[in-house]
PDB file of C-alpha atoms in Angstrom:
ATOM      1  CA  UNK A   1       0.000  -0.011   0.002  1.00  0.00           C
ATOM      2  CA  UNK A   2       2.905   2.393   0.724  1.00  0.00           C
ATOM      3  CA  UNK A   3       4.307   1.723  -2.726  1.00  0.00           C
ATOM      4  CA  UNK A   4       0.926   2.385  -4.332  1.00  0.00           C
ATOM      5  CA  UNK A   5       0.456   5.594  -2.349  1.00  0.00           C
ATOM      6  CA  UNK A   6       3.958   6.792  -3.229  1.00  0.00           C
ATOM      7  CA  UNK A   7       3.279   6.080  -6.889  1.00  0.00           C
ATOM      8  CA  UNK A   8      -0.090   7.919  -6.851  1.00  0.00           C
ATOM      9  CA  UNK A   9       1.385  10.883  -4.953  1.00  0.00           C
ATOM     10  CA  UNK A  10       4.323  11.068  -7.360  1.00  0.00           C
ATOM     11  CA  UNK A  11       1.972  11.061 -10.349  1.00  0.00           C
ATOM     12  CA  UNK A  12      -0.053  13.921  -8.852  1.00  0.00           C
ATOM     13  CA  UNK A  13       3.040  16.013  -8.111  1.00  0.00           C
ATOM     14  CA  UNK A  14       4.448  15.123 -11.526  1.00  0.00           C
ATOM     15  CA  UNK A  15       1.244  16.410 -13.104  1.00  0.00           C
ATOM     16  CA  UNK A  16       1.663  19.685 -11.216  1.00  0.00           C
ATOM     17  CA  UNK A  17       5.282  20.003 -12.383  1.00  0.00           C
ATOM     18  CA  UNK A  18       4.187  19.282 -15.937  1.00  0.00           C
ATOM     19  CA  UNK A  19       1.440  21.863 -15.570  1.00  0.00           C
ATOM     20  CA  UNK A  20       3.990  24.532 -14.653  1.00  0.00           C
ATOM     21  CA  UNK A  21       6.099  23.455 -17.626  1.00  0.00           C
ATOM     22  CA  UNK A  22       3.058  23.852 -19.896  1.00  0.00           C
ATOM     23  CA  UNK A  23       2.496  27.324 -18.462  1.00  0.00           C
ATOM     24  CA  UNK A  24       6.125  28.173 -19.203  1.00  0.00           C
ATOM     25  CA  UNK A  25       5.670  26.923 -22.747  1.00  0.00           C
ATOM     26  CA  UNK A  26       2.693  29.292 -23.049  1.00  0.00           C
ATOM     27  CA  UNK A  27       5.179  32.130 -22.517  1.00  0.00           C
ATOM     28  CA  UNK A  28       7.320  30.674 -25.298  1.00  0.00           C
ATOM     29  CA  UNK A  29       4.287  30.242 -27.575  1.00  0.00           C
ATOM     30  CA  UNK A  30       3.462  33.895 -26.974  1.00  0.00           C
ATOM     31  CA  UNK A  31       6.300  34.746 -29.348  1.00  0.00           C
ATOM     32  CA  UNK A  32       4.678  32.596 -32.025  1.00  0.00           C
ATOM     33  CA  UNK A  33       1.669  34.935 -32.293  1.00  0.00           C
ATOM     34  CA  UNK A  34       1.662  37.157 -35.375  1.00  0.00           C
ATOM     35  CA  UNK A  35       1.155  40.428 -33.535  1.00  0.00           C
ATOM     36  CA  UNK A  36       3.902  39.585 -31.022  1.00  0.00           C
ATOM     37  CA  UNK A  37       6.250  38.772 -33.910  1.00  0.00           C
ATOM     38  CA  UNK A  38       5.332  42.136 -35.429  1.00  0.00           C
ATOM     39  CA  UNK A  39       6.203  43.879 -32.132  1.00  0.00           C
ATOM     40  CA  UNK A  40       9.518  42.006 -31.872  1.00  0.00           C
ATOM     41  CA  UNK A  41      10.310  42.817 -35.528  1.00  0.00           C
ATOM     42  CA  UNK A  42       9.611  46.511 -34.881  1.00  0.00           C
ATOM     43  CA  UNK A  43      11.996  46.684 -31.942  1.00  0.00           C
ATOM     44  CA  UNK A  44      14.535  44.614 -33.886  1.00  0.00           C
ATOM     45  CA  UNK A  45      14.454  47.160 -36.708  1.00  0.00           C
ATOM     46  CA  UNK A  46      14.635  49.959 -34.155  1.00  0.00           C
ATOM     47  CA  UNK A  47      17.728  48.309 -32.672  1.00  0.00           C
ATOM     48  CA  UNK A  48      19.356  48.073 -36.103  1.00  0.00           C
ATOM     49  CA  UNK A  49      18.556  51.762 -36.779  1.00  0.00           C
ATOM     50  CA  UNK A  50      20.073  52.838 -33.471  1.00  0.00           C
ATOM     51  CA  UNK A  51      23.083  50.632 -34.174  1.00  0.00           C
ATOM     52  CA  UNK A  52      23.617  52.276 -37.571  1.00  0.00           C
ATOM     53  CA  UNK A  53      23.395  55.763 -36.067  1.00  0.00           C
ATOM     54  CA  UNK A  54      25.709  54.720 -33.254  1.00  0.00           C
ATOM     55  CA  UNK A  55      28.318  53.453 -35.743  1.00  0.00           C
ATOM     56  CA  UNK A  56      28.319  56.826 -37.503  1.00  0.00           C
ATOM     57  CA  UNK A  57      28.576  58.668 -34.167  1.00  0.00           C
ATOM     58  CA  UNK A  58      31.376  56.410 -32.945  1.00  0.00           C
ATOM     59  CA  UNK A  59      33.258  56.991 -36.209  1.00  0.00           C
ATOM     60  CA  UNK A  60      32.981  60.769 -35.726  1.00  0.00           C
ATOM     61  CA  UNK A  61      34.115  60.441 -32.117  1.00  0.00           C
ATOM     62  CA  UNK A  62      37.045  58.247 -33.124  1.00  0.00           C
ATOM     63  CA  UNK A  63      38.053  60.773 -35.821  1.00  0.00           C
ATOM     64  CA  UNK A  64      37.930  63.625 -33.303  1.00  0.00           C
ATOM     65  CA  UNK A  65      39.987  61.660 -30.805  1.00  0.00           C
ATOM     66  CA  UNK A  66      42.440  60.555 -33.491  1.00  0.00           C
ATOM     67  CA  UNK A  67      42.992  64.162 -34.598  1.00  0.00           C
ATOM     68  CA  UNK A  68      43.886  64.980 -31.000  1.00  0.00           C
ATOM     69  CA  UNK A  69      46.293  62.036 -30.830  1.00  0.00           C
ATOM     70  CA  UNK A  70      44.142  59.928 -28.502  1.00  0.00           C
ATOM     71  CA  UNK A  71      42.298  57.745 -31.012  1.00  0.00           C
ATOM     72  CA  UNK A  72      42.128  53.967 -30.746  1.00  0.00           C
ATOM     73  CA  UNK A  73      40.961  52.332 -33.947  1.00  0.00           C
ATOM     74  CA  UNK A  74      41.233  48.817 -32.512  1.00  0.00           C
ATOM     75  CA  UNK A  75      38.956  49.593 -29.552  1.00  0.00           C
ATOM     76  CA  UNK A  76      36.451  51.341 -31.794  1.00  0.00           C
ATOM     77  CA  UNK A  77      36.331  48.343 -34.171  1.00  0.00           C
ATOM     78  CA  UNK A  78      35.914  45.999 -31.198  1.00  0.00           C
ATOM     79  CA  UNK A  79      33.004  48.073 -29.818  1.00  0.00           C
ATOM     80  CA  UNK A  80      31.308  48.034 -33.229  1.00  0.00           C
ATOM     81  CA  UNK A  81      31.728  44.250 -33.383  1.00  0.00           C
ATOM     82  CA  UNK A  82      30.161  43.902 -29.906  1.00  0.00           C
ATOM     83  CA  UNK A  83      27.277  46.063 -31.060  1.00  0.00           C
ATOM     84  CA  UNK A  84      26.772  43.960 -34.181  1.00  0.00           C
ATOM     85  CA  UNK A  85      26.628  40.764 -32.136  1.00  0.00           C
ATOM     86  CA  UNK A  86      24.226  42.348 -29.641  1.00  0.00           C
ATOM     87  CA  UNK A  87      21.837  43.712 -32.250  1.00  0.00           C
ATOM     88  CA  UNK A  88      21.850  40.367 -34.091  1.00  0.00           C
ATOM     89  CA  UNK A  89      20.923  38.299 -31.017  1.00  0.00           C
ATOM     90  CA  UNK A  90      18.991  40.465 -28.549  1.00  0.00           C
ATOM     91  CA  UNK A  91      15.578  39.608 -30.047  1.00  0.00           C
ATOM     92  CA  UNK A  92      16.072  35.862 -30.580  1.00  0.00           C
ATOM     93  CA  UNK A  93      18.546  34.503 -28.050  1.00  0.00           C
ATOM     94  CA  UNK A  94      16.441  35.352 -24.926  1.00  0.00           C
ATOM     95  CA  UNK A  95      13.466  33.420 -26.329  1.00  0.00           C
ATOM     96  CA  UNK A  96      15.590  30.330 -27.039  1.00  0.00           C
ATOM     97  CA  UNK A  97      17.231  30.554 -23.619  1.00  0.00           C
ATOM     98  CA  UNK A  98      13.838  30.809 -21.916  1.00  0.00           C
ATOM     99  CA  UNK A  99      12.490  27.898 -23.948  1.00  0.00           C
ATOM    100  CA  UNK A 100      15.502  25.792 -22.902  1.00  0.00           C
ATOM    101  CA  UNK A 101      14.998  26.577 -19.201  1.00  0.00           C
ATOM    102  CA  UNK A 102      11.306  25.659 -19.355  1.00  0.00           C
ATOM    103  CA  UNK A 103      12.038  22.407 -21.184  1.00  0.00           C
ATOM    104  CA  UNK A 104      14.708  21.452 -18.650  1.00  0.00           C
ATOM    105  CA  UNK A 105      12.344  22.219 -15.778  1.00  0.00           C
ATOM    106  CA  UNK A 106       9.632  19.980 -17.267  1.00  0.00           C
ATOM    107  CA  UNK A 107      12.013  17.053 -17.850  1.00  0.00           C
ATOM    108  CA  UNK A 108      13.665  17.436 -14.435  1.00  0.00           C
ATOM    109  CA  UNK A 109      10.316  17.473 -12.657  1.00  0.00           C
ATOM    110  CA  UNK A 110       9.188  14.399 -14.552  1.00  0.00           C
ATOM    111  CA  UNK A 111      12.330  12.516 -13.571  1.00  0.00           C
ATOM    112  CA  UNK A 112      12.239  13.285  -9.838  1.00  0.00           C
ATOM    113  CA  UNK A 113       8.503  12.583  -9.523  1.00  0.00           C
ATOM    114  CA  UNK A 114       8.434   9.431 -11.696  1.00  0.00           C
ATOM    115  CA  UNK A 115       5.786  10.888 -13.972  1.00  0.00           C
ATOM    116  CA  UNK A 116       4.670   8.306 -16.525  1.00  0.00           C
ATOM    117  CA  UNK A 117       5.687   5.268 -14.449  1.00  0.00           C
ATOM    118  CA  UNK A 118       3.220   2.447 -15.220  1.00  0.00           C
ATOM    119  CA  UNK A 119       1.320   0.473 -12.579  1.00  0.00           C
ATOM    120  CA  UNK A 120       3.128  -2.645 -13.817  1.00  0.00           C
ATOM    121  CA  UNK A 121       6.475  -1.226 -12.707  1.00  0.00           C
ATOM    122  CA  UNK A 122       4.974  -0.481  -9.292  1.00  0.00           C
ATOM    123  CA  UNK A 123       3.704  -4.069  -9.034  1.00  0.00           C
ATOM    124  CA  UNK A 124       7.177  -5.362  -9.938  1.00  0.00           C
ATOM    125  CA  UNK A 125       8.674  -3.241  -7.167  1.00  0.00           C
ATOM    126  CA  UNK A 126       6.106  -4.566  -4.683  1.00  0.00           C
ATOM    127  CA  UNK A 127       6.981  -8.154  -5.579  1.00  0.00           C
ATOM    128  CA  UNK A 128      10.676  -7.405  -5.119  1.00  0.00           C
ATOM    129  CA  UNK A 129       9.955  -5.883  -1.704  1.00  0.00           C
ATOM    130  CA  UNK A 130       8.020  -8.946  -0.594  1.00  0.00           C
ATOM    131  CA  UNK A 131      10.749 -11.266  -1.891  1.00  0.00           C
ATOM    132  CA  UNK A 132      13.305  -9.450   0.294  1.00  0.00           C
ATOM    133  CA  UNK A 133      11.288 -10.141   3.482  1.00  0.00           C
ATOM    134  CA  UNK A 134      12.107 -13.454   5.161  1.00  0.00           C
ATOM    135  CA  UNK A 135       9.550 -13.667   7.967  1.00  0.00           C
ATOM    136  CA  UNK A 136       6.339 -12.151   9.319  1.00  0.00           C
ATOM    137  CA  UNK A 137       8.226 -10.289  12.050  1.00  0.00           C
ATOM    138  CA  UNK A 138      10.402  -8.531   9.442  1.00  0.00           C
ATOM    139  CA  UNK A 139       7.224  -7.572   7.595  1.00  0.00           C
ATOM    140  CA  UNK A 140       5.766  -6.010  10.755  1.00  0.00           C
ATOM    141  CA  UNK A 141       9.013  -4.164  11.490  1.00  0.00           C
ATOM    142  CA  UNK A 142       9.129  -2.859   7.934  1.00  0.00           C
ATOM    143  CA  UNK A 143       5.555  -1.558   8.330  1.00  0.00           C
ATOM    144  CA  UNK A 144       6.331   0.215  11.592  1.00  0.00           C
ATOM    145  CA  UNK A 145       9.491   1.781  10.115  1.00  0.00           C
ATOM    146  CA  UNK A 146       7.548   2.950   7.082  1.00  0.00           C
ATOM    147  CA  UNK A 147       4.872   4.546   9.278  1.00  0.00           C
ATOM    148  CA  UNK A 148       7.462   6.274  11.453  1.00  0.00           C
ATOM    149  CA  UNK A 149       8.968   8.040   8.435  1.00  0.00           C
ATOM    150  CA  UNK A 150       5.716   9.782   7.549  1.00  0.00           C
ATOM    151  CA  UNK A 151       5.865  13.476   8.338  1.00  0.00           C
ATOM    152  CA  UNK A 152       2.260  13.603   9.512  1.00  0.00           C
ATOM    153  CA  UNK A 153       3.265  13.021  13.118  1.00  0.00           C
ATOM    154  CA  UNK A 154       3.637  16.802  13.638  1.00  0.00           C
ATOM    155  CA  UNK A 155      -0.058  17.331  12.902  1.00  0.00           C
ATOM    156  CA  UNK A 156      -1.215  17.348  16.531  1.00  0.00           C
ATOM    157  CA  UNK A 157      -4.195  19.665  16.028  1.00  0.00           C
ATOM    158  CA  UNK A 158      -6.630  20.741  13.275  1.00  0.00           C
ATOM    159  CA  UNK A 159      -5.137  24.249  13.415  1.00  0.00           C
ATOM    160  CA  UNK A 160      -1.752  22.840  12.376  1.00  0.00           C
ATOM    161  CA  UNK A 161      -3.403  21.046   9.462  1.00  0.00           C
ATOM    162  CA  UNK A 162      -5.166  24.243   8.330  1.00  0.00           C
ATOM    163  CA  UNK A 163      -1.885  26.142   8.606  1.00  0.00           C
ATOM    164  CA  UNK A 164      -0.075  23.584   6.430  1.00  0.00           C
ATOM    165  CA  UNK A 165      -2.846  23.696   3.784  1.00  0.00           C
ATOM    166  CA  UNK A 166      -2.794  27.527   3.675  1.00  0.00           C
ATOM    167  CA  UNK A 167       1.014  27.586   3.400  1.00  0.00           C
ATOM    168  CA  UNK A 168       0.952  25.011   0.583  1.00  0.00           C
ATOM    169  CA  UNK A 169      -1.748  26.903  -1.301  1.00  0.00           C
ATOM    170  CA  UNK A 170       0.173  30.175  -0.893  1.00  0.00           C
ATOM    171  CA  UNK A 171       3.391  28.697  -2.254  1.00  0.00           C
ATOM    172  CA  UNK A 172       1.675  27.061  -5.231  1.00  0.00           C
ATOM    173  CA  UNK A 173      -0.353  30.180  -6.155  1.00  0.00           C
ATOM    174  CA  UNK A 174       2.706  32.424  -5.917  1.00  0.00           C
ATOM    175  CA  UNK A 175       4.652  30.265  -8.363  1.00  0.00           C
ATOM    176  CA  UNK A 176       1.529  29.970 -10.534  1.00  0.00           C
ATOM    177  CA  UNK A 177       1.122  33.729 -10.989  1.00  0.00           C
ATOM    178  CA  UNK A 178       4.886  34.160 -11.433  1.00  0.00           C
ATOM    179  CA  UNK A 179       4.869  31.677 -14.328  1.00  0.00           C
ATOM    180  CA  UNK A 180       1.778  33.342 -15.782  1.00  0.00           C
ATOM    181  CA  UNK A 181       3.411  36.752 -16.300  1.00  0.00           C
ATOM    182  CA  UNK A 182       6.945  35.633 -17.233  1.00  0.00           C
ATOM    183  CA  UNK A 183       6.361  35.575 -21.004  1.00  0.00           C
ATOM    184  CA  UNK A 184       5.122  39.194 -20.953  1.00  0.00           C
ATOM    185  CA  UNK A 185       8.138  40.273 -18.897  1.00  0.00           C
ATOM    186  CA  UNK A 186      10.461  38.710 -21.456  1.00  0.00           C
ATOM    187  CA  UNK A 187       8.690  40.625 -24.224  1.00  0.00           C
ATOM    188  CA  UNK A 188       9.175  43.875 -22.305  1.00  0.00           C
ATOM    189  CA  UNK A 189      12.840  43.072 -21.791  1.00  0.00           C
ATOM    190  CA  UNK A 190      13.331  42.487 -25.534  1.00  0.00           C
ATOM    191  CA  UNK A 191      11.610  45.811 -26.275  1.00  0.00           C
ATOM    192  CA  UNK A 192      13.775  47.662 -23.773  1.00  0.00           C
ATOM    193  CA  UNK A 193      16.932  45.930 -24.989  1.00  0.00           C
ATOM    194  CA  UNK A 194      16.633  47.608 -28.382  1.00  0.00           C
ATOM    195  CA  UNK A 195      17.344  50.995 -26.800  1.00  0.00           C
ATOM    196  CA  UNK A 196      20.797  49.887 -25.675  1.00  0.00           C
ATOM    197  CA  UNK A 197      21.953  49.342 -29.257  1.00  0.00           C
ATOM    198  CA  UNK A 198      22.955  52.992 -29.501  1.00  0.00           C
ATOM    199  CA  UNK A 199      25.395  52.859 -26.602  1.00  0.00           C
ATOM    200  CA  UNK A 200      27.255  49.571 -27.271  1.00  0.00           C
ATOM    201  CA  UNK A 201      29.229  50.648 -30.401  1.00  0.00           C
ATOM    202  CA  UNK A 202      30.300  53.754 -28.485  1.00  0.00           C
ATOM    203  CA  UNK A 203      31.791  51.630 -25.698  1.00  0.00           C
ATOM    204  CA  UNK A 204      29.083  52.051 -23.051  1.00  0.00           C
ATOM    205  CA  UNK A 205      28.100  48.468 -22.206  1.00  0.00           C
ATOM    206  CA  UNK A 206      27.150  48.709 -18.522  1.00  0.00           C
ATOM    207  CA  UNK A 207      23.420  49.109 -19.186  1.00  0.00           C
ATOM    208  CA  UNK A 208      23.350  46.228 -21.663  1.00  0.00           C
ATOM    209  CA  UNK A 209      25.300  44.020 -19.239  1.00  0.00           C
ATOM    210  CA  UNK A 210      22.606  44.633 -16.612  1.00  0.00           C
ATOM    211  CA  UNK A 211      19.972  43.806 -19.248  1.00  0.00           C
ATOM    212  CA  UNK A 212      21.680  40.480 -19.957  1.00  0.00           C
ATOM    213  CA  UNK A 213      21.764  39.705 -16.234  1.00  0.00           C
ATOM    214  CA  UNK A 214      18.032  40.325 -16.066  1.00  0.00           C
ATOM    215  CA  UNK A 215      17.349  37.951 -18.933  1.00  0.00           C
ATOM    216  CA  UNK A 216      19.560  35.269 -17.333  1.00  0.00           C
ATOM    217  CA  UNK A 217      17.807  35.846 -13.979  1.00  0.00           C
ATOM    218  CA  UNK A 218      14.386  35.429 -15.621  1.00  0.00           C
ATOM    219  CA  UNK A 219      15.367  32.089 -17.172  1.00  0.00           C
ATOM    220  CA  UNK A 220      17.079  30.911 -13.987  1.00  0.00           C
ATOM    221  CA  UNK A 221      13.960  31.767 -11.970  1.00  0.00           C
ATOM    222  CA  UNK A 222      11.719  29.948 -14.439  1.00  0.00           C
ATOM    223  CA  UNK A 223      13.771  26.777 -13.873  1.00  0.00           C
ATOM    224  CA  UNK A 224      14.413  26.991 -10.117  1.00  0.00           C
ATOM    225  CA  UNK A 225      11.023  28.156  -8.869  1.00  0.00           C
ATOM    226  CA  UNK A 226       8.983  25.275 -10.273  1.00  0.00           C
ATOM    227  CA  UNK A 227      11.728  22.719  -9.557  1.00  0.00           C
ATOM    228  CA  UNK A 228      12.048  23.707  -5.879  1.00  0.00           C
ATOM    229  CA  UNK A 229       8.267  23.752  -5.508  1.00  0.00           C
ATOM    230  CA  UNK A 230       7.975  20.219  -6.922  1.00  0.00           C
ATOM    231  CA  UNK A 231      10.807  19.040  -4.640  1.00  0.00           C
ATOM    232  CA  UNK A 232       9.004  20.567  -1.648  1.00  0.00           C
ATOM    233  CA  UNK A 233       5.757  18.826  -2.569  1.00  0.00           C
ATOM    234  CA  UNK A 234       7.621  15.514  -2.828  1.00  0.00           C
ATOM    235  CA  UNK A 235       9.221  16.008   0.601  1.00  0.00           C
ATOM    236  CA  UNK A 236       5.901  17.094   2.128  1.00  0.00           C
ATOM    237  CA  UNK A 237       4.595  13.532   2.514  1.00  0.00           C
ATOM    238  CA  UNK A 238       7.534  12.204   4.501  1.00  0.00           C
ATOM    239  CA  UNK A 239       8.970  15.429   6.038  1.00  0.00           C
ATOM    240  CA  UNK A 240       6.091  17.833   6.366  1.00  0.00           C
ATOM    241  CA  UNK A 241       7.833  20.916   7.748  1.00  0.00           C
ATOM    242  CA  UNK A 242      10.870  20.453   5.492  1.00  0.00           C
ATOM    243  CA  UNK A 243       8.572  20.248   2.480  1.00  0.00           C
ATOM    244  CA  UNK A 244       6.755  23.411   3.563  1.00  0.00           C
ATOM    245  CA  UNK A 245      10.097  25.192   3.915  1.00  0.00           C
ATOM    246  CA  UNK A 246      11.124  24.198   0.400  1.00  0.00           C
ATOM    247  CA  UNK A 247       7.791  25.257  -1.084  1.00  0.00           C
ATOM    248  CA  UNK A 248       7.919  28.670   0.625  1.00  0.00           C
ATOM    249  CA  UNK A 249      11.553  29.166  -0.391  1.00  0.00           C
ATOM    250  CA  UNK A 250      10.544  28.777  -4.067  1.00  0.00           C
ATOM    251  CA  UNK A 251       8.952  32.230  -3.882  1.00  0.00           C
ATOM    252  CA  UNK A 252      12.223  33.766  -2.691  1.00  0.00           C
ATOM    253  CA  UNK A 253      14.207  32.796  -5.809  1.00  0.00           C
ATOM    254  CA  UNK A 254      13.756  36.176  -7.574  1.00  0.00           C
ATOM    255  CA  UNK A 255      14.829  38.122  -4.480  1.00  0.00           C
ATOM    256  CA  UNK A 256      17.938  35.954  -3.964  1.00  0.00           C
ATOM    257  CA  UNK A 257      18.838  36.225  -7.661  1.00  0.00           C
ATOM    258  CA  UNK A 258      18.492  40.013  -7.412  1.00  0.00           C
ATOM    259  CA  UNK A 259      20.920  40.024  -4.489  1.00  0.00           C
ATOM    260  CA  UNK A 260      23.564  38.505  -6.748  1.00  0.00           C
ATOM    261  CA  UNK A 261      22.888  40.971  -9.587  1.00  0.00           C
ATOM    262  CA  UNK A 262      20.344  38.842 -11.497  1.00  0.00           C
ATOM    263  CA  UNK A 263      17.378  41.132 -10.878  1.00  0.00           C
ATOM    264  CA  UNK A 264      14.271  39.898 -12.731  1.00  0.00           C
ATOM    265  CA  UNK A 265      12.292  43.145 -12.394  1.00  0.00           C
ATOM    266  CA  UNK A 266      12.044  45.638 -15.250  1.00  0.00           C
ATOM    267  CA  UNK A 267      11.798  48.920 -13.350  1.00  0.00           C
ATOM    268  CA  UNK A 268      15.520  49.710 -13.149  1.00  0.00           C
ATOM    269  CA  UNK A 269      16.068  48.345 -16.643  1.00  0.00           C
ATOM    270  CA  UNK A 270      13.424  50.653 -18.176  1.00  0.00           C
ATOM    271  CA  UNK A 271      14.799  53.750 -16.407  1.00  0.00           C
ATOM    272  CA  UNK A 272      18.315  52.992 -17.638  1.00  0.00           C
ATOM    273  CA  UNK A 273      16.987  52.461 -21.168  1.00  0.00           C
ATOM    274  CA  UNK A 274      15.122  55.803 -21.027  1.00  0.00           C
ATOM    275  CA  UNK A 275      18.348  57.599 -20.108  1.00  0.00           C
ATOM    276  CA  UNK A 276      20.101  55.796 -22.976  1.00  0.00           C
ATOM    277  CA  UNK A 277      17.393  56.868 -25.430  1.00  0.00           C
ATOM    278  CA  UNK A 278      17.644  60.485 -24.258  1.00  0.00           C
ATOM    279  CA  UNK A 279      21.392  60.370 -24.715  1.00  0.00           C
ATOM    280  CA  UNK A 280      20.922  58.947 -28.220  1.00  0.00           C
ATOM    281  CA  UNK A 281      18.541  61.785 -29.203  1.00  0.00           C
ATOM    282  CA  UNK A 282      20.835  64.496 -27.789  1.00  0.00           C
ATOM    283  CA  UNK A 283      23.926  63.025 -29.432  1.00  0.00           C
ATOM    284  CA  UNK A 284      22.173  62.723 -32.816  1.00  0.00           C
ATOM    285  CA  UNK A 285      21.083  66.358 -32.607  1.00  0.00           C
ATOM    286  CA  UNK A 286      24.636  67.416 -31.762  1.00  0.00           C
ATOM    287  CA  UNK A 287      26.090  65.464 -34.706  1.00  0.00           C
ATOM    288  CA  UNK A 288      23.468  66.861 -37.092  1.00  0.00           C
ATOM    289  CA  UNK A 289      24.252  70.417 -35.901  1.00  0.00           C
ATOM    290  CA  UNK A 290      27.972  69.792 -36.328  1.00  0.00           C
ATOM    291  CA  UNK A 291      27.478  68.518 -39.903  1.00  0.00           C
ATOM    292  CA  UNK A 292      25.458  71.614 -40.786  1.00  0.00           C
TER     293      UNK A 292
END
């Protein structure tokens, strides 16, 4: 009966992990919609336009510096190469990276929960367990040991049970809503990333580096949050409080990632991009006035 219960519980948790993977794939499928592709194409073309303007501006700046004896053609060419790579990949690579993280999360959850294990394999395991028992006393001892490992011994009152149910529901819903909005956040990040294409060929890469950290943090959160939640649900049956701790810690992944520079929010990123866009407009006006 313990084997059957473990199998049924694993299938339920595996279904939940697969459900979160399907939600993550919805964020990936968002970029397959025609209007989303049109939006991405628009910002991609905007990035190329800013890159072209930035190349002209960086050439003028290099010429001015070279006339003063401080020019560095090698560094200027390297910055333009960095800008070319950035403008070629900023609208496609984040989507592929996010798709990879969601796929890995789904496969990892299926492996640790045993999703898809047939009832025949469970029956084979039960027969092997019975074959390893030599007497009735060993069977009784095995049953007592199995019961003692259940984490339900801490449920000494109905209030404790209600608390555990509320904590579990809170952890699951928090991860659910986080997965629901992640595809839209990635679209916003791609749109904001186009504004950095003006600064990279000129050698200012700090803002774009922070943007890359945010994309990596988003993908890392998509993998870790659902995986830790599934691990907590698996541990909940045998170690109740440990499982609750793991489930609640899944909601802290974005905050911990932000502590190490992988902030998944878009507020700071948008403000930095706005300053970059203002600098691009002012520099373009200055170059146009100088040409006249």
